[in-house]
GROMACS .gro file of C-alpha atoms in nm:
model
  367
    1MET     CA    1  -0.939   0.407   1.138
    2ARG     CA    2  -0.747   0.633   0.899
    3VAL     CA    3  -0.476   0.686   1.163
    4PHE     CA    4  -0.421   0.313   1.193
    5ILE     CA    5  -0.413   0.268   0.816
    6LEU     CA    6  -0.146   0.536   0.783
    7LEU     CA    7   0.063   0.359   1.048
    8CYS     CA    8   0.031   0.037   0.852
    9LEU     CA    9   0.143   0.211   0.535
   10LEU     CA   10   0.449   0.354   0.704
   11ALA     CA   11   0.542   0.012   0.837
   12LEU     CA   12   0.449  -0.206   0.542
   13GLY     CA   13   0.406   0.019   0.239
   14ASN     CA   14   0.762  -0.013   0.114
   15THR     CA   15   0.894  -0.326  -0.051
   16LYS     CA   16   1.097  -0.532   0.195
   17PRO     CA   17   1.216  -0.890   0.237
   18TYR     CA   18   0.973  -1.115   0.422
   19GLN     CA   19   0.932  -1.026   0.787
   20PRO     CA   20   0.669  -1.185   1.012
   21VAL     CA   21   0.386  -0.956   1.119
   22ASN     CA   22   0.382  -0.896   1.494
   23VAL     CA   23   0.020  -0.983   1.563
   24MET     CA   24   0.032  -0.861   1.922
   25GLU     CA   25   0.118  -0.512   1.796
   26PHE     CA   26  -0.214  -0.514   1.612
   27MET     CA   27  -0.393  -0.603   1.934
   28LYS     CA   28  -0.256  -0.289   2.098
   29ASN     CA   29  -0.454  -0.087   1.844
   30TYR     CA   30  -0.757  -0.315   1.839
   31ASP     CA   31  -0.977  -0.102   2.066
   32ILE     CA   32  -0.906   0.203   1.850
   33MET     CA   33  -0.981   0.010   1.531
   34MET     CA   34  -1.309  -0.122   1.660
   35ALA     CA   35  -1.416   0.217   1.793
   36ASP     CA   36  -1.381   0.360   1.442
   37ALA     CA   37  -1.506   0.056   1.251
   38VAL     CA   38  -1.813  -0.041   1.455
   39ASP     CA   39  -2.082   0.205   1.562
   40ASP     CA   40  -2.246   0.015   1.847
   41ASP     CA   41  -2.413   0.159   2.156
   42ASP     CA   42  -2.264   0.133   2.505
   43ASP     CA   43  -2.492  -0.149   2.613
   44GLU     CA   44  -2.383  -0.372   2.325
   45GLU     CA   45  -2.016  -0.302   2.400
   46ASP     CA   46  -2.067  -0.402   2.764
   47ASP     CA   47  -2.228  -0.728   2.652
   48ASP     CA   48  -1.934  -0.804   2.423
   49ASP     CA   49  -1.684  -0.746   2.705
   50SER     CA   50  -1.870  -0.983   2.937
   51ASP     CA   51  -1.878  -1.252   2.670
   52GLU     CA   52  -1.504  -1.222   2.624
   53ASP     CA   53  -1.437  -1.252   2.998
   54GLU     CA   54  -1.652  -1.564   3.019
   55GLY     CA   55  -1.474  -1.719   2.722
   56SER     CA   56  -1.116  -1.654   2.833
   57GLU     CA   57  -1.090  -1.976   3.034
   58GLU     CA   58  -1.240  -2.174   2.746
   59GLU     CA   59  -0.976  -2.033   2.511
   60ASP     CA   60  -0.693  -2.155   2.735
   61GLU     CA   61  -0.840  -2.503   2.760
   62ASN     CA   62  -0.915  -2.542   2.389
   63CYS     CA   63  -0.607  -2.379   2.242
   64PRO     CA   64  -0.498  -2.588   1.938
   65PRO     CA   65  -0.187  -2.802   2.002
   66GLY     CA   66   0.136  -2.622   1.918
   67CYS     CA   67  -0.031  -2.280   1.914
   68HIS     CA   68  -0.013  -1.987   2.152
   69CYS     CA   69  -0.344  -1.845   2.266
   70SER     CA   70  -0.440  -1.532   2.453
   71PRO     CA   71  -0.777  -1.358   2.481
   72ARG     CA   72  -0.906  -1.298   2.127
   73VAL     CA   73  -0.579  -1.406   1.960
   74VAL     CA   74  -0.458  -1.744   1.828
   75GLN     CA   75  -0.103  -1.773   1.695
   76CYS     CA   76  -0.033  -2.089   1.494
   77SER     CA   77   0.270  -1.985   1.290
   78ASP     CA   78   0.547  -2.234   1.200
   79GLN     CA   79   0.320  -2.533   1.259
   80GLY     CA   80   0.300  -2.721   0.928
   81THR     CA   81   0.040  -2.770   0.660
   82GLN     CA   82  -0.293  -2.805   0.839
   83ILE     CA   83  -0.515  -2.517   0.941
   84LYS     CA   84  -0.600  -2.570   1.306
   85ASN     CA   85  -0.955  -2.563   1.435
   86THR     CA   86  -0.984  -2.236   1.627
   87LEU     CA   87  -1.219  -2.071   1.871
   88SER     CA   88  -1.519  -1.878   1.747
   89LYS     CA   89  -1.460  -1.563   1.953
   90ILE     CA   90  -1.109  -1.480   1.839
   91VAL     CA   91  -1.046  -1.158   1.646
   92LEU     CA   92  -0.692  -1.222   1.517
   93LEU     CA   93  -0.565  -1.548   1.368
   94ASP     CA   94  -0.194  -1.589   1.291
   95LEU     CA   95  -0.108  -1.864   1.041
   96GLN     CA   96   0.216  -1.719   0.908
   97ASN     CA   97   0.517  -1.916   0.791
   98ASN     CA   98   0.355  -2.256   0.749
   99ASP     CA   99   0.329  -2.494   0.453
  100ILE     CA  100  -0.039  -2.441   0.381
  101THR     CA  101  -0.108  -2.507   0.011
  102GLU     CA  102  -0.479  -2.433  -0.019
  103ILE     CA  103  -0.773  -2.283   0.167
  104ASN     CA  104  -1.080  -2.506   0.174
  105GLU     CA  105  -1.444  -2.410   0.206
  106ASN     CA  106  -1.481  -2.485   0.579
  107ASP     CA  107  -1.135  -2.395   0.708
  108PHE     CA  108  -1.262  -2.075   0.870
  109LYS     CA  109  -1.616  -2.187   0.941
  110GLY     CA  110  -1.757  -2.030   1.256
  111LEU     CA  111  -1.499  -1.751   1.279
  112SER     CA  112  -1.763  -1.483   1.234
  113LYS     CA  113  -1.590  -1.236   1.471
  114LEU     CA  114  -1.250  -1.258   1.306
  115TYR     CA  115  -1.100  -0.915   1.237
  116GLY     CA  116  -0.752  -1.001   1.108
  117LEU     CA  117  -0.627  -1.308   0.922
  118PHE     CA  118  -0.253  -1.345   0.854
  119LEU     CA  119  -0.154  -1.613   0.601
  120ILE     CA  120   0.181  -1.465   0.502
  121ASN     CA  121   0.464  -1.688   0.378
  122ASN     CA  122   0.281  -2.009   0.301
  123LYS     CA  123   0.247  -2.202  -0.027
  124ILE     CA  124  -0.114  -2.119  -0.104
  125SER     CA  125  -0.207  -2.154  -0.469
  126LYS     CA  126  -0.579  -2.221  -0.438
  127ILE     CA  127  -0.858  -2.063  -0.232
  128HIS     CA  128  -1.211  -2.203  -0.241
  129PRO     CA  129  -1.471  -1.949  -0.364
  130LYS     CA  130  -1.664  -1.991  -0.036
  131ALA     CA  131  -1.365  -1.986   0.198
  132PHE     CA  132  -1.452  -1.639   0.332
  133LYS     CA  133  -1.827  -1.694   0.351
  134ASN     CA  134  -1.998  -1.511   0.641
  135MET     CA  135  -1.673  -1.338   0.746
  136TYR     CA  136  -1.839  -0.996   0.762
  137ASN     CA  137  -1.613  -0.864   1.038
  138LEU     CA  138  -1.286  -0.943   0.864
  139ARG     CA  139  -1.095  -0.619   0.797
  140LEU     CA  140  -0.733  -0.729   0.753
  141LEU     CA  141  -0.643  -1.008   0.509
  142TYR     CA  142  -0.272  -1.069   0.446
  143LEU     CA  143  -0.188  -1.323   0.176
  144SER     CA  144   0.160  -1.203   0.083
  145TYR     CA  145   0.443  -1.444  -0.006
  146ASN     CA  146   0.229  -1.724  -0.147
  147LEU     CA  147   0.173  -1.883  -0.489
  148LEU     CA  148  -0.156  -1.727  -0.601
  149THR     CA  149  -0.186  -1.658  -0.974
  150GLU     CA  150  -0.503  -1.445  -0.961
  151ILE     CA  151  -0.721  -1.258  -0.716
  152PRO     CA  152  -0.940  -1.497  -0.511
  153ALA     CA  153  -1.315  -1.486  -0.567
  154ASN     CA  154  -1.567  -1.360  -0.314
  155LEU     CA  155  -1.333  -1.172  -0.084
  156PRO     CA  156  -1.469  -1.057   0.256
  157PRO     CA  157  -1.704  -0.765   0.183
  158ASN     CA  158  -1.590  -0.537   0.465
  159VAL     CA  159  -1.215  -0.583   0.434
  160ILE     CA  160  -1.018  -0.257   0.452
  161GLU     CA  161  -0.668  -0.391   0.387
  162LEU     CA  162  -0.565  -0.656   0.132
  163ARG     CA  163  -0.203  -0.760   0.080
  164PHE     CA  164  -0.093  -0.991  -0.203
  165HIS     CA  165   0.273  -0.889  -0.210
  166GLU     CA  166   0.504  -1.136  -0.387
  167ASN     CA  167   0.271  -1.397  -0.527
  168LYS     CA  168   0.253  -1.505  -0.891
  169ILE     CA  169  -0.042  -1.288  -0.992
  170ASN     CA  170  -0.021  -1.200  -1.362
  171ARG     CA  171  -0.386  -1.117  -1.419
  172ILE     CA  172  -0.651  -0.905  -1.250
  173GLN     CA  173  -0.988  -0.986  -1.396
  174LYS     CA  174  -1.276  -0.741  -1.440
  175ASP     CA  175  -1.468  -0.682  -1.114
  176ALA     CA  176  -1.199  -0.871  -0.921
  177PHE     CA  177  -1.271  -0.656  -0.615
  178LYS     CA  178  -1.645  -0.625  -0.665
  179GLY     CA  179  -1.835  -0.526  -0.351
  180LEU     CA  180  -1.527  -0.417  -0.152
  181ARG     CA  181  -1.651  -0.063  -0.095
  182LYS     CA  182  -1.457  -0.021   0.230
  183LEU     CA  183  -1.117  -0.127   0.096
  184HIS     CA  184  -0.851   0.135   0.168
  185VAL     CA  185  -0.521  -0.049   0.115
  186LEU     CA  186  -0.442  -0.279  -0.177
  187GLU     CA  187  -0.087  -0.415  -0.204
  188LEU     CA  188   0.004  -0.607  -0.522
  189GLY     CA  189   0.378  -0.546  -0.538
  190ALA     CA  190   0.636  -0.801  -0.654
  191ASN     CA  191   0.397  -0.988  -0.882
  192PRO     CA  192   0.464  -1.054  -1.255
  193LEU     CA  193   0.184  -0.814  -1.345
  194ALA     CA  194   0.196  -0.623  -1.675
  195ASN     CA  195  -0.045  -0.359  -1.803
  196SER     CA  196  -0.194  -0.617  -2.039
  197GLY     CA  197  -0.281  -0.833  -1.739
  198ILE     CA  198  -0.506  -0.567  -1.584
  199GLU     CA  199  -0.847  -0.601  -1.745
  200LEU     CA  200  -1.062  -0.293  -1.800
  201GLY     CA  201  -1.287  -0.256  -1.497
  202ALA     CA  202  -1.058  -0.454  -1.267
  203PHE     CA  203  -1.096  -0.191  -0.993
  204ASN     CA  204  -1.468  -0.123  -1.040
  205GLY     CA  205  -1.649  -0.014  -0.724
  206LEU     CA  206  -1.341   0.060  -0.513
  207SER     CA  207  -1.277   0.375  -0.311
  208THR     CA  208  -0.923   0.271  -0.225
  209LEU     CA  209  -0.673   0.519  -0.079
  210TYR     CA  210  -0.350   0.327  -0.147
  211ILE     CA  211  -0.250   0.095  -0.432
  212GLY     CA  212   0.097  -0.054  -0.458
  213ILE     CA  213   0.222  -0.237  -0.768
  214ALA     CA  214   0.598  -0.200  -0.726
  215GLU     CA  215   0.846  -0.455  -0.861
  216ALA     CA  216   0.611  -0.567  -1.137
  217LYS     CA  217   0.623  -0.551  -1.519
  218LEU     CA  218   0.430  -0.229  -1.581
  219ASN     CA  219   0.549  -0.023  -1.878
  220ALA     CA  220   0.296   0.257  -1.828
  221ILE     CA  221   0.099   0.415  -1.544
  222PRO     CA  222  -0.237   0.231  -1.512
  223LYS     CA  223  -0.528   0.460  -1.593
  224ASP     CA  224  -0.806   0.254  -1.436
  225PHE     CA  225  -0.726   0.293  -1.065
  226PRO     CA  226  -1.006   0.430  -0.842
  227SER     CA  227  -1.036   0.809  -0.860
  228SER     CA  228  -1.027   0.819  -0.478
  229ILE     CA  229  -0.664   0.708  -0.461
  230THR     CA  230  -0.431   0.926  -0.251
  231GLU     CA  231  -0.113   0.715  -0.271
  232MET     CA  232   0.026   0.525  -0.569
  233SER     CA  233   0.342   0.314  -0.545
  234LEU     CA  234   0.479   0.202  -0.884
  235ASP     CA  235   0.850   0.189  -0.807
  236TYR     CA  236   1.080  -0.068  -0.971
  237ASN     CA  237   0.883  -0.113  -1.293
  238LYS     CA  238   0.961  -0.051  -1.660
  239ILE     CA  239   0.769   0.274  -1.711
  240THR     CA  240   0.940   0.489  -1.975
  241LYS     CA  241   0.737   0.810  -1.979
  242VAL     CA  242   0.471   1.018  -1.805
  243GLU     CA  243   0.195   1.158  -2.025
  244VAL     CA  244  -0.083   1.413  -1.976
  245GLU     CA  245  -0.355   1.148  -1.972
  246ASP     CA  246  -0.185   0.944  -1.697
  247PHE     CA  247  -0.311   1.144  -1.398
  248ILE     CA  248  -0.637   1.297  -1.523
  249ARG     CA  249  -0.835   1.054  -1.307
  250TYR     CA  250  -0.629   1.096  -0.989
  251LYS     CA  251  -0.700   1.448  -0.863
  252ASN     CA  252  -0.680   1.337  -0.497
  253LEU     CA  253  -0.330   1.194  -0.528
  254GLN     CA  254  -0.096   1.306  -0.249
  255ARG     CA  255   0.201   1.069  -0.280
  256LEU     CA  256   0.344   0.930  -0.604
  257GLY     CA  257   0.613   0.663  -0.622
  258LEU     CA  258   0.784   0.620  -0.962
  259ALA     CA  259   1.142   0.558  -0.851
  260PHE     CA  260   1.366   0.302  -1.022
  261ASN     CA  261   1.184   0.300  -1.355
  262GLN     CA  262   1.314   0.396  -1.700
  263ILE     CA  263   1.140   0.733  -1.733
  264LYS     CA  264   1.305   0.961  -1.988
  265PHE     CA  265   1.025   1.206  -2.044
  266VAL     CA  266   0.755   1.387  -1.843
  267GLU     CA  267   0.512   1.556  -2.080
  268ASN     CA  268   0.437   1.922  -2.012
  269GLY     CA  269   0.103   1.951  -1.831
  270SER     CA  270   0.113   1.600  -1.686
  271LEU     CA  271   0.136   1.716  -1.326
  272VAL     CA  272  -0.142   1.976  -1.347
  273SER     CA  273  -0.400   1.702  -1.287
  274ILE     CA  274  -0.264   1.624  -0.938
  275PRO     CA  275  -0.288   1.964  -0.762
  276ASN     CA  276  -0.296   1.808  -0.412
  277ILE     CA  277   0.030   1.615  -0.449
  278ARG     CA  278   0.265   1.640  -0.147
  279GLU     CA  279   0.545   1.399  -0.235
  280ILE     CA  280   0.688   1.272  -0.564
  281HIS     CA  281   0.955   1.006  -0.612
  282LEU     CA  282   1.116   1.017  -0.957
  283ASP     CA  283   1.465   0.922  -0.848
  284ASN     CA  284   1.677   0.665  -1.030
  285ASN     CA  285   1.526   0.717  -1.373
  286ARG     CA  286   1.665   0.863  -1.698
  287LEU     CA  287   1.537   1.220  -1.685
  288LYS     CA  288   1.757   1.481  -1.854
  289LYS     CA  289   1.579   1.781  -1.706
  290VAL     CA  290   1.362   1.879  -1.412
  291PRO     CA  291   1.001   1.775  -1.489
  292PRO     CA  292   0.790   2.072  -1.604
  293GLY     CA  293   0.507   2.197  -1.385
  294LEU     CA  294   0.657   2.144  -1.039
  295ASN     CA  295   0.640   2.517  -0.972
  296SER     CA  296   0.261   2.512  -1.010
  297LEU     CA  297   0.202   2.247  -0.742
  298ARG     CA  298   0.106   2.448  -0.436
  299TYR     CA  299   0.121   2.165  -0.181
  300LEU     CA  300   0.428   1.982  -0.311
  301GLN     CA  301   0.689   1.965  -0.033
  302MET     CA  302   0.912   1.671  -0.124
  303ILE     CA  303   1.052   1.593  -0.469
  304PHE     CA  304   1.319   1.325  -0.522
  305LEU     CA  305   1.512   1.349  -0.850
  306HIS     CA  306   1.849   1.198  -0.757
  307GLY     CA  307   2.007   0.932  -0.976
  308ASN     CA  308   1.893   1.079  -1.309
  309LYS     CA  309   2.075   1.256  -1.595
  310ILE     CA  310   1.969   1.612  -1.514
  311SER     CA  311   2.240   1.854  -1.628
  312SER     CA  312   2.087   2.192  -1.538
  313VAL     CA  313   1.839   2.356  -1.301
  314GLY     CA  314   1.639   2.664  -1.405
  315VAL     CA  315   1.562   2.947  -1.167
  316ASN     CA  316   1.187   2.876  -1.191
  317ASP     CA  317   1.189   2.494  -1.210
  318PHE     CA  318   1.071   2.448  -0.851
  319CYS     CA  319   0.926   2.779  -0.732
  320PRO     CA  320   0.639   2.995  -0.862
  321ILE     CA  321   0.737   3.282  -1.088
  322GLY     CA  322   0.521   3.545  -0.918
  323SER     CA  323   0.580   3.636  -0.555
  324SER     CA  324   0.204   3.665  -0.498
  325VAL     CA  325   0.145   3.297  -0.577
  326LYS     CA  326   0.098   3.092  -0.260
  327LYS     CA  327   0.322   2.787  -0.226
  328ASN     CA  328   0.402   2.554   0.065
  329LEU     CA  329   0.774   2.552   0.126
  330TYR     CA  330   0.973   2.247   0.019
  331THR     CA  331   1.125   2.037   0.295
  332ALA     CA  332   1.324   1.813   0.057
  333ILE     CA  333   1.461   1.847  -0.297
  334SER     CA  334   1.716   1.580  -0.391
  335LEU     CA  335   1.932   1.631  -0.700
  336PHE     CA  336   2.249   1.444  -0.610
  337ALA     CA  337   2.391   1.179  -0.845
  338ASN     CA  338   2.305   1.399  -1.146
  339PRO     CA  339   2.553   1.566  -1.383
  340VAL     CA  340   2.426   1.910  -1.280
  341LYS     CA  341   2.698   2.162  -1.196
  342TYR     CA  342   2.575   2.289  -0.866
  343TRP     CA  343   2.795   2.599  -0.881
  344ASP     CA  344   2.598   2.708  -1.190
  345VAL     CA  345   2.261   2.684  -1.014
  346GLN     CA  346   2.128   3.023  -0.909
  347PRO     CA  347   2.045   3.047  -0.536
  348ALA     CA  348   1.704   3.188  -0.628
  349ALA     CA  349   1.613   2.848  -0.776
  350PHE     CA  350   1.555   2.730  -0.419
  351ARG     CA  351   1.387   3.040  -0.281
  352CYS     CA  352   1.082   2.836  -0.176
  353VAL     CA  353   1.276   2.580   0.030
  354THR     CA  354   1.270   2.578   0.411
  355GLY     CA  355   1.650   2.600   0.438
  356ARG     CA  356   1.981   2.485   0.294
  357ARG     CA  357   1.941   2.139   0.440
  358GLY     CA  358   1.628   2.095   0.230
  359VAL     CA  359   1.834   2.072  -0.089
  360GLN     CA  360   2.079   1.792  -0.171
  361LEU     CA  361   2.322   1.850  -0.458
  362GLY     CA  362   2.654   1.705  -0.572
  363ASN     CA  363   2.800   1.356  -0.538
  364PHE     CA  364   2.782   1.290  -0.911
  365ARG     CA  365   3.011   1.018  -1.037
  366LYS     CA  366   3.035   0.897  -1.392
  367LYS     CA  367   2.980   0.526  -1.429
   0.00000   0.00000   0.00000
């Protein structure tokens, strides 16, 4: 399951213009997903396969008008405003790019085996509190590019991936994700969400691995994310500084995205709390010097600092002072588009880099 989630993050983690999800690509990984997600014995699996074979002819005959059906998949994208009645044995339902405005209580009634539901690029502003009742097998719920103003109530309890990218969400209420103990991916980017709109306890009960709130209105790093988080994407916000207390809770963090903010200052000691960090994006900010503490991060391999106002690089800014200190070698250090005079940088400053191609300097132009 974790392998599939990482693939999803690589494909969908970054902010992009709307692109339809290729549902059939998900089906290629379906057997792997189910093998990790469901711990059934061999006899039960054989029974399920026989049921699906018997129902394949029924699916062809009862495919909703205007939709494309194949075993376990119904695709009803670009069909208008009404949610079509669908077959009970399907595992993926594609309703992308329609004009659906609300989800009613019985719209998904009987779809107890549904694994993935794709409602991207509709006009949904209202979801009935009982719309996802009895959907215990639903793992993927994509509601990006809609008109929701808050997190829907009573989300499917076993969902592992929730995407609300580019809605109108400006508030996350306390216990908004209550009971979602299996949730690994939460995407909230491109919503008008400020720190004041995140109530204390909004993420109670989660053990999420990835949270994305890029392109929002955050002016500080949220301090109430789950402590389990390994990837945080807060690019394109209005964050002005990084303080010691910001990362105390996030000791498992491995990837940090803070690019395209307004960060002028990283407090000394701030990065000590994230000893497992592998990749940091601080490019396109307003830093005047290399953030302190990078040389103490043993596992850090990629640090992006281009597009700042850094004017000098110290010999120990990136690498440990003592030769006996163990440190994974950097594979990428970007410092281009800074006013640093690269001819003044001592070669020893990059002694813990894999090779010359791992460092990018120069290309600074005054605006």
